[in-house]
C-alpha cells in the first residue's frame, strides 16, 4: 500500500517534469510538422478536382415549367481552407451525337461566397425552373467550383467535357421539336470549327479579326421569335471583369429551318477569348460556348492560397501558381504579399520569372500568428502593367464552423496538461520541502 512514508517524491518530480517536456515538445512539433518539408511544384499545393461536388436532382422525372431542386454536398478535400468559392451549374439536353457535346440549355452561378474549412462537408441546394417549352429528353446537370471567380478547383467551366460534378434527370412530355444551336455547324472565318473539348486550332499572334458563324435551328412547326445575347470574354466567364464586349439582337426563325448568327470579333488585345451566345424564345433556351486561342504571351494566376489558416506562427506557407495562357514564353514579375487585419504589409516575396504554359510556383514561409489577413498576388509585365491580380480576404469568423476558437485553442490541450503537470510538480515539491525534509530534520 502506498503511503506518505514510502512515496518516492524525487522520482515523482522527475516523472512530472519529463511529462511536461514531452507534452511541450509534441505540441511544438505538431504545429510545424506539416510545413517543414520544402515543396517546389505547384501541384504539391494546388489539387485540381479537390472539392467533391455531390449534387443531384431531388426527383428523377419532371415536366416543362417544373421547379427542380438540386441538393447535395460540397466537400473540401484539401488540408487548407478555400475562401470565396462559387458553385456554377449548367443544364444541358443530352445529345445523341456524343462527339460534339450536349446542347446547353442554361448556365448560372448558383451560390457565391462559399468558404470551406479544411476537409469540411457543407450542404448545398439550388432551385432551377425548367423553361415552359422544355422538350422531352434526358438532361445533364454539370457543376463546377471556382474560388475568387477565377481559380478552377473542380471542373473547367470554359469546357464542355471537364466538369466537377455530374447528375442526370428526365423531362417528360410530348414536345420533341425544339430550337437549338447547331454545334456541328460552327464556323470561324468560314471554316468548320470544333467547339467540343480543347481546340487544336491556334490562330497566329497577329490575328486581329475573327468572323464567327453559328447556325440556330428551329425544328418546330411554327416560326419562333428569339432574343439573342452575345458576350465576349477574356479567358472565361467566371469573372465578370473578364467581359470585353456584349450585344443583343432579336431575330425570327421560320419553321423547319435555321438561321446563321454572325459576329466579327476584335481579337487583337488578348491571346485567349471565350464567346457565349444565348438564344431565348418560345419558352426555350439554347446556349453555345466558343473558345478562341491565339499565339502570344499573357501570364495569369492559376491559384493562390495558404497551406493552413488561421496562422499559428508555426511556419505555414503562402503560395501562388502561375503560367502563360498559351504556348508562348516571356518574362514577368510575380508578387506575393501578406497583410494583417489592419492592412499593414507584414510579408512580401517577388521574382522575375520566365513564364511558359507550364504551371510554376512561388511560395514563402509565414511565421506570423494571424486569424484575419489579406493574401494578395499579382503578375506584371516588364513595363509594370498589371496583367492579373487577386486579393483574398481570410477571416476565421467567416466559415460555417468558426475557425477562431481553433486558432485560439490550437495546442491548448497540450499547454493545459502541461500547466496541470507543472502545478502538480510544484505541489509535490512544496510537500517534499514542507513535510518530508522538515520531518528528517527532527529525527535524532
Short mmCIF file of C-alpha atoms in Angstrom, two decimals:
data_model
loop_
_atom_site.label_atom_id
_atom_site.label_comp_id
_atom_site.label_asym_id
_atom_site.label_seq_id
_atom_site.Cartn_x
_atom_site.Cartn_y
_atom_site.Cartn_z
CA UNK A 1 0.00 0.00 0.00
CA UNK A 2 1.30 3.44 -0.96
CA UNK A 3 1.68 5.79 1.99
CA UNK A 4 3.29 9.12 2.68
CA UNK A 5 6.20 7.26 4.21
CA UNK A 6 7.08 5.11 1.20
CA UNK A 7 6.12 7.56 -1.62
CA UNK A 8 9.21 8.47 -3.73
CA UNK A 9 8.86 12.22 -4.19
CA UNK A 10 12.12 12.62 -6.07
CA UNK A 11 11.00 10.09 -8.65
CA UNK A 12 7.55 11.70 -8.92
CA UNK A 13 9.14 15.09 -9.56
CA UNK A 14 11.37 13.64 -12.29
CA UNK A 15 8.40 11.94 -13.99
CA UNK A 16 6.30 15.10 -13.79
CA UNK A 17 8.95 17.34 -15.34
CA UNK A 18 9.60 14.71 -18.02
CA UNK A 19 5.87 14.68 -18.86
CA UNK A 20 5.86 18.47 -19.18
CA UNK A 21 8.85 18.32 -21.53
CA UNK A 22 7.21 15.64 -23.71
CA UNK A 23 3.89 17.49 -23.90
CA UNK A 24 5.52 20.77 -24.90
CA UNK A 25 7.74 19.01 -27.44
CA UNK A 26 4.77 17.21 -29.04
CA UNK A 27 2.79 20.43 -29.15
CA UNK A 28 5.58 22.31 -30.85
CA UNK A 29 6.23 19.51 -33.32
CA UNK A 30 2.58 19.12 -34.29
CA UNK A 31 2.36 22.81 -35.16
CA UNK A 32 5.33 22.59 -37.52
CA UNK A 33 5.39 19.05 -38.87
CA UNK A 34 3.19 19.55 -41.91
CA UNK A 35 5.11 22.53 -43.22
CA UNK A 36 8.75 21.75 -42.55
CA UNK A 37 9.27 19.96 -45.85
CA UNK A 38 10.02 22.32 -48.73
CA UNK A 39 7.96 21.77 -51.85
CA UNK A 40 8.91 23.03 -55.28
CA UNK A 41 5.94 22.24 -57.53
CA UNK A 42 2.59 23.99 -57.79
CA UNK A 43 0.75 20.69 -57.67
CA UNK A 44 2.30 19.94 -54.28
CA UNK A 45 -0.17 22.58 -53.04
CA UNK A 46 -2.87 23.06 -55.66
CA UNK A 47 -5.03 19.99 -56.24
CA UNK A 48 -7.41 20.05 -59.19
CA UNK A 49 -10.79 18.37 -58.59
CA UNK A 50 -10.24 18.71 -54.82
CA UNK A 51 -13.78 19.81 -54.00
CA UNK A 52 -16.13 16.86 -54.32
CA UNK A 53 -19.46 18.09 -55.74
CA UNK A 54 -22.16 15.57 -54.83
CA UNK A 55 -25.23 17.31 -56.27
CA UNK A 56 -28.32 15.73 -57.78
CA UNK A 57 -31.96 16.47 -58.53
CA UNK A 58 -34.31 15.62 -55.67
CA UNK A 59 -36.57 13.81 -58.17
CA UNK A 60 -35.98 11.75 -61.28
CA UNK A 61 -38.75 12.97 -63.62
CA UNK A 62 -40.06 16.46 -64.31
CA UNK A 63 -42.34 18.34 -66.69
CA UNK A 64 -41.78 21.64 -68.53
CA UNK A 65 -42.18 24.59 -66.14
CA UNK A 66 -41.45 22.48 -63.04
CA UNK A 67 -39.07 23.63 -60.37
CA UNK A 68 -36.11 21.30 -59.99
CA UNK A 69 -34.43 21.24 -56.61
CA UNK A 70 -30.80 20.22 -56.68
CA UNK A 71 -29.47 19.06 -53.31
CA UNK A 72 -26.22 17.64 -52.06
CA UNK A 73 -22.87 18.46 -50.54
CA UNK A 74 -19.59 20.19 -51.26
CA UNK A 75 -16.57 18.55 -49.63
CA UNK A 76 -13.22 20.27 -49.39
CA UNK A 77 -10.64 17.51 -49.69
CA UNK A 78 -7.75 19.89 -49.00
CA UNK A 79 -5.98 20.30 -45.67
CA UNK A 80 -6.34 24.06 -46.03
CA UNK A 81 -9.46 26.26 -46.28
CA UNK A 82 -10.93 27.58 -49.51
CA UNK A 83 -12.20 31.17 -49.50
CA UNK A 84 -14.67 32.96 -51.75
CA UNK A 85 -15.96 29.95 -53.65
CA UNK A 86 -18.70 29.88 -56.28
CA UNK A 87 -20.82 26.99 -57.48
CA UNK A 88 -21.55 27.16 -61.21
CA UNK A 89 -24.29 24.92 -62.63
CA UNK A 90 -25.03 24.03 -66.22
CA UNK A 91 -28.12 22.21 -67.53
CA UNK A 92 -27.81 20.54 -70.93
CA UNK A 93 -30.00 18.28 -73.04
CA UNK A 94 -28.24 15.04 -73.83
CA UNK A 95 -27.14 14.93 -77.44
CA UNK A 96 -27.17 11.62 -79.28
CA UNK A 97 -24.05 12.72 -81.18
CA UNK A 98 -21.52 12.37 -78.38
CA UNK A 99 -18.51 13.83 -80.20
CA UNK A 100 -19.99 17.35 -80.34
CA UNK A 101 -21.13 17.66 -76.74
CA UNK A 102 -24.56 18.20 -75.19
CA UNK A 103 -26.94 21.05 -76.07
CA UNK A 104 -26.59 23.67 -73.33
CA UNK A 105 -29.90 25.00 -72.02
CA UNK A 106 -28.78 27.22 -69.15
CA UNK A 107 -25.73 28.10 -67.09
CA UNK A 108 -25.72 30.22 -63.94
CA UNK A 109 -23.89 30.89 -60.70
CA UNK A 110 -25.99 29.06 -58.11
CA UNK A 111 -24.13 30.18 -54.99
CA UNK A 112 -21.32 32.56 -54.12
CA UNK A 113 -19.20 33.46 -51.08
CA UNK A 114 -18.68 29.82 -50.15
CA UNK A 115 -15.98 29.33 -47.51
CA UNK A 116 -14.93 25.76 -46.83
CA UNK A 117 -12.83 24.81 -43.82
CA UNK A 118 -10.22 22.05 -44.27
CA UNK A 119 -11.94 18.72 -45.04
CA UNK A 120 -15.35 20.32 -44.45
CA UNK A 121 -18.51 18.81 -45.91
CA UNK A 122 -21.10 21.54 -46.47
CA UNK A 123 -24.72 21.09 -47.52
CA UNK A 124 -25.83 22.97 -50.62
CA UNK A 125 -29.00 23.32 -52.66
CA UNK A 126 -30.22 25.23 -55.70
CA UNK A 127 -33.58 25.75 -57.39
CA UNK A 128 -33.97 25.80 -61.16
CA UNK A 129 -37.21 26.39 -63.07
CA UNK A 130 -37.42 24.48 -66.33
CA UNK A 131 -38.41 26.71 -69.27
CA UNK A 132 -42.06 26.24 -70.19
CA UNK A 133 -41.17 24.94 -73.65
CA UNK A 134 -38.54 22.44 -72.49
CA UNK A 135 -38.56 19.42 -74.77
CA UNK A 136 -38.73 15.84 -73.53
CA UNK A 137 -35.45 14.06 -73.02
CA UNK A 138 -32.59 13.27 -70.68
CA UNK A 139 -30.89 16.27 -69.11
CA UNK A 140 -27.45 16.63 -67.60
CA UNK A 141 -26.53 18.76 -64.61
CA UNK A 142 -22.82 19.64 -64.77
CA UNK A 143 -21.32 21.51 -61.84
CA UNK A 144 -18.12 23.47 -61.31
CA UNK A 145 -16.41 25.01 -58.28
CA UNK A 146 -14.17 28.07 -58.55
CA UNK A 147 -12.69 30.41 -55.96
CA UNK A 148 -12.23 34.17 -56.25
CA UNK A 149 -14.23 33.90 -59.52
CA UNK A 150 -11.05 32.76 -61.27
CA UNK A 151 -9.38 29.68 -59.81
CA UNK A 152 -10.68 26.36 -61.14
CA UNK A 153 -10.86 23.97 -58.21
CA UNK A 154 -13.25 21.37 -59.65
CA UNK A 155 -14.09 21.28 -63.34
CA UNK A 156 -13.26 23.76 -66.08
CA UNK A 157 -16.33 25.87 -66.80
CA UNK A 158 -14.93 27.06 -70.14
CA UNK A 159 -15.06 23.49 -71.46
CA UNK A 160 -17.95 21.14 -72.19
CA UNK A 161 -16.25 17.94 -71.08
CA UNK A 162 -14.33 18.61 -67.84
CA UNK A 163 -16.80 19.05 -65.00
CA UNK A 164 -16.61 18.87 -61.23
CA UNK A 165 -19.90 17.04 -60.70
CA UNK A 166 -22.42 15.25 -62.92
CA UNK A 167 -26.06 14.19 -62.47
CA UNK A 168 -28.94 13.15 -64.71
CA UNK A 169 -32.71 13.78 -64.68
CA UNK A 170 -35.53 13.34 -67.19
CA UNK A 171 -38.10 15.75 -68.59
CA UNK A 172 -41.34 14.15 -69.73
CA UNK A 173 -43.76 15.49 -72.31
CA UNK A 174 -44.93 15.23 -75.88
CA UNK A 175 -42.87 18.10 -77.25
CA UNK A 176 -39.96 16.67 -79.22
CA UNK A 177 -39.25 19.52 -81.67
CA UNK A 178 -37.07 22.30 -80.32
CA UNK A 179 -34.77 25.08 -81.36
CA UNK A 180 -31.07 24.84 -80.62
CA UNK A 181 -27.65 25.91 -81.78
CA UNK A 182 -26.14 23.53 -84.29
CA UNK A 183 -22.89 22.71 -82.50
CA UNK A 184 -21.51 20.86 -85.50
CA UNK A 185 -22.10 23.84 -87.79
CA UNK A 186 -19.92 26.46 -86.02
CA UNK A 187 -17.55 28.25 -88.37
CA UNK A 188 -14.63 30.61 -87.84
CA UNK A 189 -13.54 32.64 -90.87
CA UNK A 190 -15.81 30.45 -92.97
CA UNK A 191 -14.22 27.16 -91.91
CA UNK A 192 -15.65 24.44 -89.66
CA UNK A 193 -14.56 24.85 -86.06
CA UNK A 194 -14.72 22.19 -83.35
CA UNK A 195 -16.06 23.58 -80.04
CA UNK A 196 -16.11 20.36 -78.01
CA UNK A 197 -13.17 19.80 -75.67
CA UNK A 198 -9.89 21.63 -76.11
CA UNK A 199 -9.48 23.10 -79.54
CA UNK A 200 -6.42 22.19 -81.58
CA UNK A 201 -6.79 25.33 -83.69
CA UNK A 202 -4.43 28.15 -82.66
CA UNK A 203 -4.53 31.38 -84.63
CA UNK A 204 -1.42 33.48 -85.40
CA UNK A 205 -0.36 36.08 -82.83
CA UNK A 206 -1.02 38.99 -85.22
CA UNK A 207 -4.67 37.97 -85.78
CA UNK A 208 -6.94 40.98 -85.15
CA UNK A 209 -10.33 39.87 -86.51
CA UNK A 210 -12.23 36.58 -86.44
CA UNK A 211 -15.61 36.07 -88.11
CA UNK A 212 -17.89 33.72 -86.19
CA UNK A 213 -20.89 31.94 -87.71
CA UNK A 214 -23.26 29.78 -85.65
CA UNK A 215 -26.49 28.21 -87.04
CA UNK A 216 -29.59 28.39 -84.82
CA UNK A 217 -32.06 25.67 -85.85
CA UNK A 218 -35.84 25.64 -85.43
CA UNK A 219 -37.15 22.10 -85.71
CA UNK A 220 -40.69 23.11 -84.78
CA UNK A 221 -43.79 23.52 -86.91
CA UNK A 222 -44.08 27.29 -86.38
CA UNK A 223 -41.81 30.30 -86.63
CA UNK A 224 -40.02 31.41 -83.47
CA UNK A 225 -39.06 34.90 -82.39
CA UNK A 226 -35.89 34.77 -80.31
CA UNK A 227 -33.75 37.18 -78.34
CA UNK A 228 -30.05 36.61 -78.90
CA UNK A 229 -27.37 37.80 -76.49
CA UNK A 230 -23.67 37.76 -77.26
CA UNK A 231 -20.92 38.10 -74.62
CA UNK A 232 -17.21 38.07 -75.38
CA UNK A 233 -14.76 37.46 -72.53
CA UNK A 234 -11.06 37.18 -72.00
CA UNK A 235 -10.15 33.65 -70.81
CA UNK A 236 -13.54 32.61 -69.32
CA UNK A 237 -16.83 33.94 -68.00
CA UNK A 238 -16.37 33.03 -64.30
CA UNK A 239 -15.09 36.54 -63.58
CA UNK A 240 -17.45 39.32 -64.69
CA UNK A 241 -14.41 41.60 -65.04
CA UNK A 242 -13.28 39.44 -67.97
CA UNK A 243 -16.18 40.73 -70.08
CA UNK A 244 -14.87 42.63 -73.10
CA UNK A 245 -17.96 43.27 -75.19
CA UNK A 246 -21.65 42.35 -75.35
CA UNK A 247 -24.59 42.94 -77.65
CA UNK A 248 -28.15 41.76 -78.26
CA UNK A 249 -30.47 41.31 -81.20
CA UNK A 250 -33.96 39.95 -81.96
CA UNK A 251 -34.47 37.51 -84.80
CA UNK A 252 -37.17 35.31 -86.28
CA UNK A 253 -36.56 31.76 -87.49
CA UNK A 254 -39.01 30.12 -89.82
CA UNK A 255 -40.30 26.64 -89.04
CA UNK A 256 -38.13 23.70 -90.04
CA UNK A 257 -35.23 25.99 -90.88
CA UNK A 258 -32.09 27.56 -89.46
CA UNK A 259 -30.52 30.98 -89.35
CA UNK A 260 -26.79 31.66 -89.16
CA UNK A 261 -25.80 34.17 -86.49
CA UNK A 262 -22.75 36.21 -87.43
CA UNK A 263 -20.34 38.35 -85.43
CA UNK A 264 -16.99 39.80 -86.43
CA UNK A 265 -14.82 39.79 -83.30
CA UNK A 266 -11.98 42.14 -82.49
CA UNK A 267 -9.32 39.83 -81.05
CA UNK A 268 -6.17 41.94 -81.15
CA UNK A 269 -5.68 42.50 -77.39
CA UNK A 270 -5.60 39.03 -75.80
CA UNK A 271 -4.36 35.52 -76.65
CA UNK A 272 -7.50 33.71 -75.38
CA UNK A 273 -11.17 34.62 -75.89
CA UNK A 274 -14.38 32.99 -74.72
CA UNK A 275 -17.66 33.68 -76.53
CA UNK A 276 -21.09 32.86 -75.09
CA UNK A 277 -24.18 33.12 -77.27
CA UNK A 278 -27.62 32.55 -75.78
CA UNK A 279 -30.98 32.31 -77.52
CA UNK A 280 -34.33 32.61 -75.70
CA UNK A 281 -37.70 32.14 -77.42
CA UNK A 282 -40.96 30.19 -77.35
CA UNK A 283 -40.29 29.06 -73.77
CA UNK A 284 -36.97 27.51 -74.76
CA UNK A 285 -33.31 28.32 -74.18
CA UNK A 286 -30.16 27.35 -76.01
CA UNK A 287 -26.53 28.31 -75.45
CA UNK A 288 -23.27 27.77 -77.23
CA UNK A 289 -19.76 28.44 -75.90
CA UNK A 290 -16.78 29.02 -78.19
CA UNK A 291 -13.16 29.33 -77.06
CA UNK A 292 -10.67 31.00 -79.36
CA UNK A 293 -6.89 30.81 -78.90
CA UNK A 294 -4.06 32.78 -80.50
CA UNK A 295 -0.33 32.53 -80.09
CA UNK A 296 1.01 35.13 -77.72
CA UNK A 297 2.09 35.97 -74.21
CA UNK A 298 -0.11 36.89 -71.25
CA UNK A 299 0.58 35.15 -67.92
CA UNK A 300 -2.15 34.58 -65.35
CA UNK A 301 -2.57 33.34 -61.81
CA UNK A 302 -3.63 29.72 -61.66
CA UNK A 303 -4.19 29.51 -57.88
CA UNK A 304 -3.26 31.43 -54.71
CA UNK A 305 -3.62 30.21 -51.14
CA UNK A 306 -2.27 29.35 -47.69
CA UNK A 307 -1.24 25.87 -46.58
CA UNK A 308 -3.21 26.46 -43.38
CA UNK A 309 -5.32 29.09 -41.71
CA UNK A 310 -5.56 30.62 -39.14
CA UNK A 311 -1.81 31.19 -38.94
CA UNK A 312 -0.45 29.97 -35.63
CA UNK A 313 3.17 31.04 -36.06
CA UNK A 314 4.14 27.50 -36.95
CA UNK A 315 5.53 28.12 -40.41
CA UNK A 316 2.58 27.89 -42.82
CA UNK A 317 3.26 28.79 -46.44
CA UNK A 318 1.67 31.35 -48.72
CA UNK A 319 1.87 30.27 -52.34
CA UNK A 320 0.83 31.18 -55.84
CA UNK A 321 0.82 29.23 -59.09
CA UNK A 322 1.19 30.98 -62.43
CA UNK A 323 1.51 30.20 -66.13
CA UNK A 324 1.18 31.70 -69.59
CA UNK A 325 -2.25 31.20 -71.16
CA UNK A 326 -0.80 29.81 -74.40
CA UNK A 327 2.44 28.16 -75.53
CA UNK A 328 4.28 31.47 -75.75
CA UNK A 329 7.18 32.43 -73.47
CA UNK A 330 8.27 35.68 -71.83
CA UNK A 331 9.44 37.41 -68.67
CA UNK A 332 7.08 38.61 -65.97
CA UNK A 333 7.27 39.89 -62.41
CA UNK A 334 5.46 37.71 -59.88
CA UNK A 335 4.48 39.20 -56.49
CA UNK A 336 3.01 37.72 -53.32
CA UNK A 337 2.02 39.94 -50.37
CA UNK A 338 0.53 39.27 -46.94
CA UNK A 339 -1.27 41.99 -44.97
CA UNK A 340 -2.63 41.81 -41.43
CA UNK A 341 -6.17 42.74 -40.43
CA UNK A 342 -5.20 46.42 -40.35
CA UNK A 343 -3.95 46.33 -43.93
CA UNK A 344 -0.29 46.55 -42.94
CA UNK A 345 2.17 44.62 -45.11
CA UNK A 346 3.90 42.02 -42.95
CA UNK A 347 5.46 39.79 -45.62
CA UNK A 348 6.23 40.02 -49.30
CA UNK A 349 8.07 37.99 -51.90
CA UNK A 350 8.64 38.58 -55.60
CA UNK A 351 10.69 37.39 -58.52
CA UNK A 352 11.15 37.96 -62.23
CA UNK A 353 10.48 34.69 -63.99
CA UNK A 354 10.49 33.28 -67.48
CA UNK A 355 6.87 32.24 -67.85
CA UNK A 356 5.59 29.49 -70.11
CA UNK A 357 2.48 27.33 -70.38
CA UNK A 358 3.92 25.10 -67.64
CA UNK A 359 2.47 25.98 -64.25
CA UNK A 360 5.13 27.28 -61.85
CA UNK A 361 5.27 28.08 -58.13
CA UNK A 362 6.21 31.00 -55.89
CA UNK A 363 5.92 30.37 -52.14
CA UNK A 364 7.01 31.91 -48.85
CA UNK A 365 7.02 30.63 -45.29
CA UNK A 366 4.94 32.75 -42.90
CA UNK A 367 5.96 32.70 -39.24
CA UNK A 368 3.18 35.00 -38.05
CA UNK A 369 0.17 34.37 -35.87
CA UNK A 370 -2.96 35.78 -37.55
CA UNK A 371 -6.65 34.96 -37.71
CA UNK A 372 -7.57 37.77 -40.11
CA UNK A 373 -5.48 38.76 -43.13
CA UNK A 374 -5.40 39.56 -46.83
CA UNK A 375 -3.29 37.49 -49.20
CA UNK A 376 -2.58 39.38 -52.43
CA UNK A 377 -0.89 38.24 -55.60
CA UNK A 378 -0.24 39.86 -58.93
CA UNK A 379 1.60 39.39 -62.20
CA UNK A 380 3.12 42.34 -64.06
CA UNK A 381 4.81 42.58 -67.42
CA UNK A 382 8.26 44.12 -67.65
CA UNK A 383 6.70 47.54 -68.29
CA UNK A 384 4.96 47.40 -64.92
CA UNK A 385 1.44 46.77 -66.29
CA UNK A 386 -0.65 44.54 -64.03
CA UNK A 387 -1.82 41.55 -66.07
CA UNK A 388 -3.58 39.61 -63.32
CA UNK A 389 -4.20 40.08 -59.61
CA UNK A 390 -6.24 38.87 -56.67
CA UNK A 391 -6.87 39.93 -53.07
CA UNK A 392 -8.08 37.07 -50.87
CA UNK A 393 -9.54 38.03 -47.51
CA UNK A 394 -9.18 35.41 -44.80
CA UNK A 395 -11.27 35.78 -41.64
CA UNK A 396 -11.55 33.00 -39.08
CA UNK A 397 -15.17 34.00 -38.33
CA UNK A 398 -16.31 33.68 -41.97
CA UNK A 399 -16.66 29.90 -42.04
CA UNK A 400 -19.72 27.75 -41.30
CA UNK A 401 -17.84 26.44 -38.31
CA UNK A 402 -15.72 29.20 -36.82
CA UNK A 403 -12.00 28.68 -37.06
CA UNK A 404 -11.36 31.38 -34.44
CA UNK A 405 -11.69 29.03 -31.48
CA UNK A 406 -9.45 26.57 -33.33
CA UNK A 407 -6.85 29.31 -33.64
CA UNK A 408 -7.19 30.38 -30.01
CA UNK A 409 -7.19 26.81 -28.71
CA UNK A 410 -4.73 25.23 -31.13
CA UNK A 411 -2.47 23.17 -28.95
CA UNK A 412 -4.43 24.32 -25.88
CA UNK A 413 -4.83 20.78 -24.65
CA UNK A 414 -1.05 20.42 -24.65
CA UNK A 415 -0.49 23.56 -22.66
CA UNK A 416 -3.42 22.84 -20.35
CA UNK A 417 -2.00 19.48 -19.36
CA UNK A 418 1.46 20.97 -19.19
CA UNK A 419 0.13 23.56 -16.77
CA UNK A 420 -1.58 20.92 -14.69
CA UNK A 421 1.63 18.89 -14.63
CA UNK A 422 3.62 21.94 -13.56
CA UNK A 423 1.13 22.67 -10.78
CA UNK A 424 1.35 19.06 -9.68
CA UNK A 425 5.14 19.29 -9.68
CA UNK A 426 5.02 22.47 -7.65
CA UNK A 427 2.64 20.85 -5.17
CA UNK A 428 4.86 17.81 -4.83
CA UNK A 429 7.92 19.99 -4.38
CA UNK A 430 6.13 22.01 -1.71
CA UNK A 431 5.08 18.86 0.16
CA UNK A 432 8.57 17.47 -0.13
CA UNK A 433 10.12 20.66 1.23
CA UNK A 434 7.45 21.39 3.84
CA UNK A 435 6.90 17.97 5.34
CA UNK A 436 9.48 15.38 4.28
CA UNK A 437 12.64 17.44 4.74
CA UNK A 438 11.24 19.03 7.90
CA UNK A 439 10.46 15.58 9.26
CA UNK A 440 14.01 14.42 8.53
CA UNK A 441 15.39 17.49 10.31
CA UNK A 442 13.78 16.48 13.61
CA UNK A 443 14.92 12.86 13.53
CA UNK A 444 17.75 12.22 16.06
#
